[in-house]
Amino acid sequence: MLYNIMPSFIQEKVDIMKSEMVEDDIVDNWFLMQYQWPVVTILVFYLAFVLKIGPDLMRDRKAMSLKYVMLAYNLFQTLFNAYIVSFIFIPGSFSYLYTHSCVPLPRQHNPLWMRIFFVLRKKHSHVSFLHLYHHTAMVYMCWGYLRYFKGEQGVFQGVLNAVVHVVMYSYYFLAA
Protein backbone atom coordinates (compact mmCIF):
# COMPACT_ATOMS: atom_id res chain seq x y z
CA MET A 1 0.00 0.00 0.00
CA LEU A 2 2.83 2.42 0.83
CA TYR A 3 4.29 1.73 -2.61
CA ASN A 4 1.11 3.09 -4.26
CA ILE A 5 0.97 6.19 -2.06
CA MET A 6 4.59 7.35 -2.47
CA PRO A 7 4.58 7.89 -6.24
CA SER A 8 1.41 10.01 -6.07
CA PHE A 9 2.79 11.96 -3.08
CA ILE A 10 6.05 12.65 -4.91
CA GLN A 11 4.22 13.48 -8.15
CA GLU A 12 2.02 15.93 -6.23
CA LYS A 13 5.11 17.72 -4.85
CA VAL A 14 6.72 17.80 -8.30
CA ASP A 15 3.52 19.27 -9.78
CA ILE A 16 3.42 21.96 -7.08
CA MET A 17 7.07 22.83 -7.75
CA LYS A 18 6.47 23.03 -11.51
CA SER A 19 3.44 25.28 -11.00
CA GLU A 20 5.58 27.72 -9.00
CA MET A 21 8.32 27.93 -11.62
CA VAL A 22 8.04 31.06 -13.71
CA GLU A 23 9.28 31.59 -17.26
CA ASP A 24 10.56 35.10 -17.94
CA ASP A 25 12.25 35.89 -21.25
CA ILE A 26 13.94 38.98 -19.81
CA VAL A 27 15.63 37.28 -16.85
CA ASP A 28 16.19 33.96 -18.61
CA ASN A 29 18.31 35.73 -21.26
CA TRP A 30 20.57 37.53 -18.78
CA PHE A 31 24.25 36.63 -18.73
CA LEU A 32 24.84 33.33 -16.82
CA MET A 33 21.11 32.67 -16.36
CA GLN A 34 20.34 30.05 -19.03
CA TYR A 35 22.28 27.17 -17.47
CA GLN A 36 23.58 26.46 -13.98
CA TRP A 37 26.98 25.13 -15.12
CA PRO A 38 28.72 28.50 -15.63
CA VAL A 39 27.73 29.58 -12.10
CA VAL A 40 28.78 26.22 -10.62
CA THR A 41 32.10 26.43 -12.50
CA ILE A 42 32.76 29.96 -11.19
CA LEU A 43 32.01 28.81 -7.62
CA VAL A 44 34.26 25.73 -7.95
CA PHE A 45 37.16 27.86 -9.25
CA TYR A 46 36.51 30.42 -6.51
CA LEU A 47 36.65 27.76 -3.78
CA ALA A 48 39.75 26.18 -5.38
CA PHE A 49 41.49 29.58 -5.41
CA VAL A 50 40.54 30.60 -1.87
CA LEU A 51 41.23 27.22 -0.28
CA LYS A 52 44.19 25.86 -2.26
CA ILE A 53 45.60 27.81 -5.23
CA GLY A 54 45.69 31.24 -3.56
CA PRO A 55 47.37 30.13 -0.31
CA ASP A 56 49.88 28.01 -2.28
CA LEU A 57 50.59 30.96 -4.58
CA MET A 58 51.11 33.32 -1.62
CA ARG A 59 53.10 30.89 0.58
CA ASP A 60 56.55 32.18 -0.42
CA ARG A 61 55.46 35.70 -1.27
CA LYS A 62 55.08 38.81 0.80
CA ALA A 63 51.48 39.75 1.68
CA MET A 64 50.06 42.31 -0.73
CA SER A 65 49.29 45.73 0.63
CA LEU A 66 45.76 46.34 -0.55
CA LYS A 67 44.85 49.10 1.91
CA TYR A 68 43.67 51.60 -0.70
CA VAL A 69 41.95 48.95 -2.79
CA MET A 70 40.13 47.77 0.34
CA LEU A 71 39.22 51.34 1.32
CA ALA A 72 37.82 52.02 -2.15
CA TYR A 73 35.96 48.70 -2.18
CA ASN A 74 34.46 49.23 1.28
CA LEU A 75 33.46 52.83 0.51
CA PHE A 76 31.86 51.75 -2.77
CA GLN A 77 29.93 48.97 -1.01
CA THR A 78 28.74 51.36 1.71
CA LEU A 79 27.51 53.95 -0.79
CA PHE A 80 26.05 51.38 -3.18
CA ASN A 81 24.07 49.61 -0.47
CA ALA A 82 22.97 52.95 1.02
CA TYR A 83 21.59 53.81 -2.43
CA ILE A 84 19.55 50.59 -2.44
CA VAL A 85 18.32 51.27 1.11
CA SER A 86 17.31 54.81 0.06
CA PHE A 87 14.49 53.29 -2.01
CA ILE A 88 12.65 52.62 1.26
CA PHE A 89 12.42 56.35 1.96
CA ILE A 90 11.02 57.37 -1.43
CA PRO A 91 7.23 57.54 -1.07
CA GLY A 92 5.55 54.72 -2.97
CA SER A 93 8.79 53.10 -4.10
CA PHE A 94 8.48 49.99 -1.94
CA SER A 95 4.96 49.26 -3.19
CA TYR A 96 6.18 49.99 -6.72
CA LEU A 97 8.96 47.43 -6.32
CA TYR A 98 6.44 44.85 -5.11
CA THR A 99 4.13 45.38 -8.07
CA HIS A 100 6.84 45.45 -10.77
CA SER A 101 9.00 42.34 -10.47
CA CYS A 102 11.55 43.32 -13.14
CA VAL A 103 12.53 46.75 -11.86
CA PRO A 104 16.04 47.65 -13.02
CA LEU A 105 17.58 48.00 -9.56
CA PRO A 106 21.36 48.23 -9.49
CA ARG A 107 23.07 44.88 -9.15
CA GLN A 108 24.57 43.88 -5.81
CA HIS A 109 28.34 43.41 -5.70
CA ASN A 110 29.91 40.02 -6.08
CA PRO A 111 30.46 38.75 -2.50
CA LEU A 112 33.32 36.52 -3.59
CA TRP A 113 35.84 39.38 -3.99
CA MET A 114 36.30 40.00 -0.27
CA ARG A 115 37.65 36.47 0.33
CA ILE A 116 40.07 36.84 -2.60
CA PHE A 117 41.38 40.04 -0.99
CA PHE A 118 41.92 38.11 2.26
CA VAL A 119 43.98 35.46 0.44
CA LEU A 120 46.13 38.05 -1.35
CA ARG A 121 46.76 39.84 1.96
CA LYS A 122 47.62 36.48 3.61
CA LYS A 123 44.79 36.90 6.13
CA HIS A 124 43.86 33.23 5.96
CA SER A 125 42.24 33.35 9.41
CA HIS A 126 39.59 35.68 7.91
CA VAL A 127 38.53 33.00 5.43
CA SER A 128 36.20 31.02 7.66
CA PHE A 129 33.95 28.12 6.79
CA LEU A 130 30.95 30.34 7.56
CA HIS A 131 32.07 32.99 5.04
CA LEU A 132 32.77 30.44 2.33
CA TYR A 133 29.57 28.51 2.91
CA HIS A 134 27.39 31.60 3.18
CA HIS A 135 28.68 33.40 0.10
CA THR A 136 28.96 30.32 -2.09
CA ALA A 137 25.46 29.19 -1.12
CA MET A 138 24.03 32.70 -1.54
CA VAL A 139 25.37 33.06 -5.07
CA TYR A 140 23.92 29.69 -6.07
CA MET A 141 20.60 30.21 -4.27
CA CYS A 142 20.14 33.69 -5.75
CA TRP A 143 20.80 32.24 -9.19
CA GLY A 144 18.23 29.50 -8.56
CA TYR A 145 15.67 31.96 -7.24
CA LEU A 146 16.04 34.25 -10.26
CA ARG A 147 16.03 31.32 -12.66
CA TYR A 148 13.10 29.32 -11.32
CA PHE A 149 11.06 31.25 -8.74
CA LYS A 150 11.01 34.87 -9.85
CA GLY A 151 8.91 37.16 -7.74
CA GLU A 152 8.72 40.42 -5.95
CA GLN A 153 8.89 38.80 -2.51
CA GLY A 154 12.69 38.81 -2.87
CA VAL A 155 12.68 42.62 -2.64
CA PHE A 156 12.34 42.67 1.15
CA GLN A 157 15.27 40.27 1.64
CA GLY A 158 17.37 42.34 -0.76
CA VAL A 159 16.68 45.58 1.09
CA LEU A 160 17.31 43.91 4.47
CA ASN A 161 20.60 42.54 3.12
CA ALA A 162 21.54 46.03 1.91
CA VAL A 163 20.89 47.50 5.40
CA VAL A 164 23.21 44.91 6.94
CA HIS A 165 25.86 45.65 4.30
CA VAL A 166 25.71 49.42 4.92
CA VAL A 167 26.57 48.84 8.58
CA MET A 168 29.14 46.13 7.86
CA TYR A 169 31.06 47.93 5.09
CA SER A 170 30.95 51.24 7.00
CA TYR A 171 32.67 49.43 9.87
CA TYR A 172 35.20 47.81 7.51
CA PHE A 173 35.93 51.20 5.93
CA LEU A 174 36.44 52.92 9.28
CA ALA A 175 38.50 50.02 10.67
CA ALA A 176 40.87 50.01 7.69
PDB file of C-alpha atoms in Angstrom:
ATOM      1  CA  MET A   1       0.000   0.000   0.000  1.00  0.00           C
ATOM      2  CA  LEU A   2       2.832   2.424   0.835  1.00  0.00           C
ATOM      3  CA  TYR A   3       4.286   1.727  -2.608  1.00  0.00           C
ATOM      4  CA  ASN A   4       1.115   3.088  -4.261  1.00  0.00           C
ATOM      5  CA  ILE A   5       0.969   6.194  -2.058  1.00  0.00           C
ATOM      6  CA  MET A   6       4.588   7.351  -2.473  1.00  0.00           C
ATOM      7  CA  PRO A   7       4.579   7.892  -6.237  1.00  0.00           C
ATOM      8  CA  SER A   8       1.411  10.010  -6.073  1.00  0.00           C
ATOM      9  CA  PHE A   9       2.793  11.962  -3.082  1.00  0.00           C
ATOM     10  CA  ILE A  10       6.050  12.650  -4.905  1.00  0.00           C
ATOM     11  CA  GLN A  11       4.217  13.479  -8.145  1.00  0.00           C
ATOM     12  CA  GLU A  12       2.020  15.932  -6.232  1.00  0.00           C
ATOM     13  CA  LYS A  13       5.109  17.720  -4.849  1.00  0.00           C
ATOM     14  CA  VAL A  14       6.724  17.804  -8.299  1.00  0.00           C
ATOM     15  CA  ASP A  15       3.524  19.272  -9.778  1.00  0.00           C
ATOM     16  CA  ILE A  16       3.421  21.965  -7.078  1.00  0.00           C
ATOM     17  CA  MET A  17       7.067  22.826  -7.747  1.00  0.00           C
ATOM     18  CA  LYS A  18       6.472  23.026 -11.509  1.00  0.00           C
ATOM     19  CA  SER A  19       3.442  25.280 -11.004  1.00  0.00           C
ATOM     20  CA  GLU A  20       5.582  27.722  -9.001  1.00  0.00           C
ATOM     21  CA  MET A  21       8.325  27.926 -11.621  1.00  0.00           C
ATOM     22  CA  VAL A  22       8.040  31.057 -13.715  1.00  0.00           C
ATOM     23  CA  GLU A  23       9.275  31.587 -17.256  1.00  0.00           C
ATOM     24  CA  ASP A  24      10.556  35.095 -17.944  1.00  0.00           C
ATOM     25  CA  ASP A  25      12.247  35.890 -21.250  1.00  0.00           C
ATOM     26  CA  ILE A  26      13.944  38.979 -19.810  1.00  0.00           C
ATOM     27  CA  VAL A  27      15.628  37.280 -16.847  1.00  0.00           C
ATOM     28  CA  ASP A  28      16.188  33.961 -18.613  1.00  0.00           C
ATOM     29  CA  ASN A  29      18.308  35.729 -21.262  1.00  0.00           C
ATOM     30  CA  TRP A  30      20.571  37.527 -18.784  1.00  0.00           C
ATOM     31  CA  PHE A  31      24.255  36.632 -18.728  1.00  0.00           C
ATOM     32  CA  LEU A  32      24.842  33.329 -16.824  1.00  0.00           C
ATOM     33  CA  MET A  33      21.114  32.671 -16.362  1.00  0.00           C
ATOM     34  CA  GLN A  34      20.336  30.052 -19.034  1.00  0.00           C
ATOM     35  CA  TYR A  35      22.282  27.166 -17.474  1.00  0.00           C
ATOM     36  CA  GLN A  36      23.584  26.461 -13.985  1.00  0.00           C
ATOM     37  CA  TRP A  37      26.980  25.129 -15.122  1.00  0.00           C
ATOM     38  CA  PRO A  38      28.723  28.505 -15.627  1.00  0.00           C
ATOM     39  CA  VAL A  39      27.733  29.577 -12.096  1.00  0.00           C
ATOM     40  CA  VAL A  40      28.775  26.221 -10.618  1.00  0.00           C
ATOM     41  CA  THR A  41      32.096  26.434 -12.503  1.00  0.00           C
ATOM     42  CA  ILE A  42      32.757  29.955 -11.185  1.00  0.00           C
ATOM     43  CA  LEU A  43      32.013  28.806  -7.622  1.00  0.00           C
ATOM     44  CA  VAL A  44      34.263  25.733  -7.953  1.00  0.00           C
ATOM     45  CA  PHE A  45      37.157  27.860  -9.253  1.00  0.00           C
ATOM     46  CA  TYR A  46      36.512  30.418  -6.506  1.00  0.00           C
ATOM     47  CA  LEU A  47      36.654  27.760  -3.784  1.00  0.00           C
ATOM     48  CA  ALA A  48      39.745  26.181  -5.377  1.00  0.00           C
ATOM     49  CA  PHE A  49      41.487  29.580  -5.412  1.00  0.00           C
ATOM     50  CA  VAL A  50      40.536  30.602  -1.872  1.00  0.00           C
ATOM     51  CA  LEU A  51      41.225  27.220  -0.281  1.00  0.00           C
ATOM     52  CA  LYS A  52      44.191  25.858  -2.262  1.00  0.00           C
ATOM     53  CA  ILE A  53      45.595  27.810  -5.232  1.00  0.00           C
ATOM     54  CA  GLY A  54      45.689  31.240  -3.556  1.00  0.00           C
ATOM     55  CA  PRO A  55      47.367  30.132  -0.311  1.00  0.00           C
ATOM     56  CA  ASP A  56      49.878  28.011  -2.285  1.00  0.00           C
ATOM     57  CA  LEU A  57      50.594  30.964  -4.581  1.00  0.00           C
ATOM     58  CA  MET A  58      51.114  33.317  -1.623  1.00  0.00           C
ATOM     59  CA  ARG A  59      53.099  30.887   0.575  1.00  0.00           C
ATOM     60  CA  ASP A  60      56.551  32.185  -0.421  1.00  0.00           C
ATOM     61  CA  ARG A  61      55.455  35.705  -1.273  1.00  0.00           C
ATOM     62  CA  LYS A  62      55.077  38.815   0.801  1.00  0.00           C
ATOM     63  CA  ALA A  63      51.482  39.746   1.677  1.00  0.00           C
ATOM     64  CA  MET A  64      50.064  42.306  -0.727  1.00  0.00           C
ATOM     65  CA  SER A  65      49.293  45.732   0.634  1.00  0.00           C
ATOM     66  CA  LEU A  66      45.759  46.343  -0.548  1.00  0.00           C
ATOM     67  CA  LYS A  67      44.852  49.097   1.907  1.00  0.00           C
ATOM     68  CA  TYR A  68      43.673  51.601  -0.701  1.00  0.00           C
ATOM     69  CA  VAL A  69      41.954  48.950  -2.794  1.00  0.00           C
ATOM     70  CA  MET A  70      40.125  47.773   0.337  1.00  0.00           C
ATOM     71  CA  LEU A  71      39.222  51.345   1.323  1.00  0.00           C
ATOM     72  CA  ALA A  72      37.817  52.018  -2.147  1.00  0.00           C
ATOM     73  CA  TYR A  73      35.961  48.700  -2.182  1.00  0.00           C
ATOM     74  CA  ASN A  74      34.457  49.229   1.284  1.00  0.00           C
ATOM     75  CA  LEU A  75      33.457  52.829   0.507  1.00  0.00           C
ATOM     76  CA  PHE A  76      31.856  51.748  -2.770  1.00  0.00           C
ATOM     77  CA  GLN A  77      29.929  48.974  -1.009  1.00  0.00           C
ATOM     78  CA  THR A  78      28.741  51.362   1.714  1.00  0.00           C
ATOM     79  CA  LEU A  79      27.506  53.950  -0.794  1.00  0.00           C
ATOM     80  CA  PHE A  80      26.052  51.384  -3.180  1.00  0.00           C
ATOM     81  CA  ASN A  81      24.069  49.610  -0.466  1.00  0.00           C
ATOM     82  CA  ALA A  82      22.968  52.952   1.018  1.00  0.00           C
ATOM     83  CA  TYR A  83      21.593  53.810  -2.432  1.00  0.00           C
ATOM     84  CA  ILE A  84      19.552  50.591  -2.437  1.00  0.00           C
ATOM     85  CA  VAL A  85      18.318  51.272   1.111  1.00  0.00           C
ATOM     86  CA  SER A  86      17.309  54.811   0.063  1.00  0.00           C
ATOM     87  CA  PHE A  87      14.487  53.294  -2.012  1.00  0.00           C
ATOM     88  CA  ILE A  88      12.651  52.616   1.265  1.00  0.00           C
ATOM     89  CA  PHE A  89      12.417  56.346   1.959  1.00  0.00           C
ATOM     90  CA  ILE A  90      11.024  57.373  -1.432  1.00  0.00           C
ATOM     91  CA  PRO A  91       7.231  57.545  -1.068  1.00  0.00           C
ATOM     92  CA  GLY A  92       5.552  54.722  -2.968  1.00  0.00           C
ATOM     93  CA  SER A  93       8.793  53.096  -4.104  1.00  0.00           C
ATOM     94  CA  PHE A  94       8.476  49.992  -1.940  1.00  0.00           C
ATOM     95  CA  SER A  95       4.957  49.260  -3.185  1.00  0.00           C
ATOM     96  CA  TYR A  96       6.177  49.994  -6.723  1.00  0.00           C
ATOM     97  CA  LEU A  97       8.962  47.428  -6.324  1.00  0.00           C
ATOM     98  CA  TYR A  98       6.444  44.854  -5.107  1.00  0.00           C
ATOM     99  CA  THR A  99       4.127  45.381  -8.071  1.00  0.00           C
ATOM    100  CA  HIS A 100       6.837  45.446 -10.769  1.00  0.00           C
ATOM    101  CA  SER A 101       9.001  42.343 -10.470  1.00  0.00           C
ATOM    102  CA  CYS A 102      11.548  43.323 -13.145  1.00  0.00           C
ATOM    103  CA  VAL A 103      12.528  46.752 -11.859  1.00  0.00           C
ATOM    104  CA  PRO A 104      16.040  47.651 -13.024  1.00  0.00           C
ATOM    105  CA  LEU A 105      17.584  47.996  -9.564  1.00  0.00           C
ATOM    106  CA  PRO A 106      21.363  48.230  -9.494  1.00  0.00           C
ATOM    107  CA  ARG A 107      23.073  44.884  -9.151  1.00  0.00           C
ATOM    108  CA  GLN A 108      24.573  43.883  -5.807  1.00  0.00           C
ATOM    109  CA  HIS A 109      28.339  43.407  -5.701  1.00  0.00           C
ATOM    110  CA  ASN A 110      29.911  40.019  -6.080  1.00  0.00           C
ATOM    111  CA  PRO A 111      30.458  38.752  -2.502  1.00  0.00           C
ATOM    112  CA  LEU A 112      33.321  36.523  -3.588  1.00  0.00           C
ATOM    113  CA  TRP A 113      35.842  39.377  -3.993  1.00  0.00           C
ATOM    114  CA  MET A 114      36.304  39.997  -0.272  1.00  0.00           C
ATOM    115  CA  ARG A 115      37.647  36.471   0.328  1.00  0.00           C
ATOM    116  CA  ILE A 116      40.070  36.838  -2.600  1.00  0.00           C
ATOM    117  CA  PHE A 117      41.384  40.044  -0.987  1.00  0.00           C
ATOM    118  CA  PHE A 118      41.916  38.106   2.262  1.00  0.00           C
ATOM    119  CA  VAL A 119      43.978  35.463   0.444  1.00  0.00           C
ATOM    120  CA  LEU A 120      46.126  38.049  -1.347  1.00  0.00           C
ATOM    121  CA  ARG A 121      46.757  39.836   1.964  1.00  0.00           C
ATOM    122  CA  LYS A 122      47.625  36.478   3.613  1.00  0.00           C
ATOM    123  CA  LYS A 123      44.794  36.898   6.130  1.00  0.00           C
ATOM    124  CA  HIS A 124      43.858  33.228   5.962  1.00  0.00           C
ATOM    125  CA  SER A 125      42.243  33.354   9.406  1.00  0.00           C
ATOM    126  CA  HIS A 126      39.593  35.678   7.914  1.00  0.00           C
ATOM    127  CA  VAL A 127      38.534  32.996   5.428  1.00  0.00           C
ATOM    128  CA  SER A 128      36.200  31.025   7.660  1.00  0.00           C
ATOM    129  CA  PHE A 129      33.954  28.119   6.792  1.00  0.00           C
ATOM    130  CA  LEU A 130      30.951  30.337   7.559  1.00  0.00           C
ATOM    131  CA  HIS A 131      32.069  32.989   5.037  1.00  0.00           C
ATOM    132  CA  LEU A 132      32.770  30.436   2.335  1.00  0.00           C
ATOM    133  CA  TYR A 133      29.568  28.506   2.905  1.00  0.00           C
ATOM    134  CA  HIS A 134      27.390  31.601   3.177  1.00  0.00           C
ATOM    135  CA  HIS A 135      28.679  33.401   0.104  1.00  0.00           C
ATOM    136  CA  THR A 136      28.961  30.322  -2.087  1.00  0.00           C
ATOM    137  CA  ALA A 137      25.462  29.190  -1.119  1.00  0.00           C
ATOM    138  CA  MET A 138      24.025  32.698  -1.538  1.00  0.00           C
ATOM    139  CA  VAL A 139      25.372  33.059  -5.071  1.00  0.00           C
ATOM    140  CA  TYR A 140      23.922  29.693  -6.071  1.00  0.00           C
ATOM    141  CA  MET A 141      20.596  30.206  -4.270  1.00  0.00           C
ATOM    142  CA  CYS A 142      20.139  33.691  -5.752  1.00  0.00           C
ATOM    143  CA  TRP A 143      20.804  32.241  -9.194  1.00  0.00           C
ATOM    144  CA  GLY A 144      18.231  29.497  -8.564  1.00  0.00           C
ATOM    145  CA  TYR A 145      15.674  31.961  -7.240  1.00  0.00           C
ATOM    146  CA  LEU A 146      16.043  34.246 -10.257  1.00  0.00           C
ATOM    147  CA  ARG A 147      16.033  31.322 -12.664  1.00  0.00           C
ATOM    148  CA  TYR A 148      13.099  29.321 -11.324  1.00  0.00           C
ATOM    149  CA  PHE A 149      11.063  31.247  -8.739  1.00  0.00           C
ATOM    150  CA  LYS A 150      11.007  34.874  -9.848  1.00  0.00           C
ATOM    151  CA  GLY A 151       8.907  37.162  -7.745  1.00  0.00           C
ATOM    152  CA  GLU A 152       8.722  40.424  -5.954  1.00  0.00           C
ATOM    153  CA  GLN A 153       8.888  38.798  -2.514  1.00  0.00           C
ATOM    154  CA  GLY A 154      12.692  38.809  -2.868  1.00  0.00           C
ATOM    155  CA  VAL A 155      12.678  42.617  -2.642  1.00  0.00           C
ATOM    156  CA  PHE A 156      12.339  42.666   1.151  1.00  0.00           C
ATOM    157  CA  GLN A 157      15.269  40.268   1.638  1.00  0.00           C
ATOM    158  CA  GLY A 158      17.370  42.338  -0.763  1.00  0.00           C
ATOM    159  CA  VAL A 159      16.679  45.580   1.095  1.00  0.00           C
ATOM    160  CA  LEU A 160      17.310  43.913   4.466  1.00  0.00           C
ATOM    161  CA  ASN A 161      20.597  42.539   3.120  1.00  0.00           C
ATOM    162  CA  ALA A 162      21.536  46.033   1.912  1.00  0.00           C
ATOM    163  CA  VAL A 163      20.888  47.501   5.398  1.00  0.00           C
ATOM    164  CA  VAL A 164      23.214  44.906   6.945  1.00  0.00           C
ATOM    165  CA  HIS A 165      25.860  45.646   4.305  1.00  0.00           C
ATOM    166  CA  VAL A 166      25.706  49.422   4.922  1.00  0.00           C
ATOM    167  CA  VAL A 167      26.568  48.836   8.582  1.00  0.00           C
ATOM    168  CA  MET A 168      29.145  46.126   7.857  1.00  0.00           C
ATOM    169  CA  TYR A 169      31.063  47.931   5.095  1.00  0.00           C
ATOM    170  CA  SER A 170      30.950  51.236   7.004  1.00  0.00           C
ATOM    171  CA  TYR A 171      32.667  49.431   9.870  1.00  0.00           C
ATOM    172  CA  TYR A 172      35.201  47.812   7.514  1.00  0.00           C
ATOM    173  CA  PHE A 173      35.934  51.204   5.930  1.00  0.00           C
ATOM    174  CA  LEU A 174      36.442  52.922   9.280  1.00  0.00           C
ATOM    175  CA  ALA A 175      38.501  50.019  10.666  1.00  0.00           C
ATOM    176  CA  ALA A 176      40.871  50.014   7.687  1.00  0.00           C
TER     177      ALA A 176
END
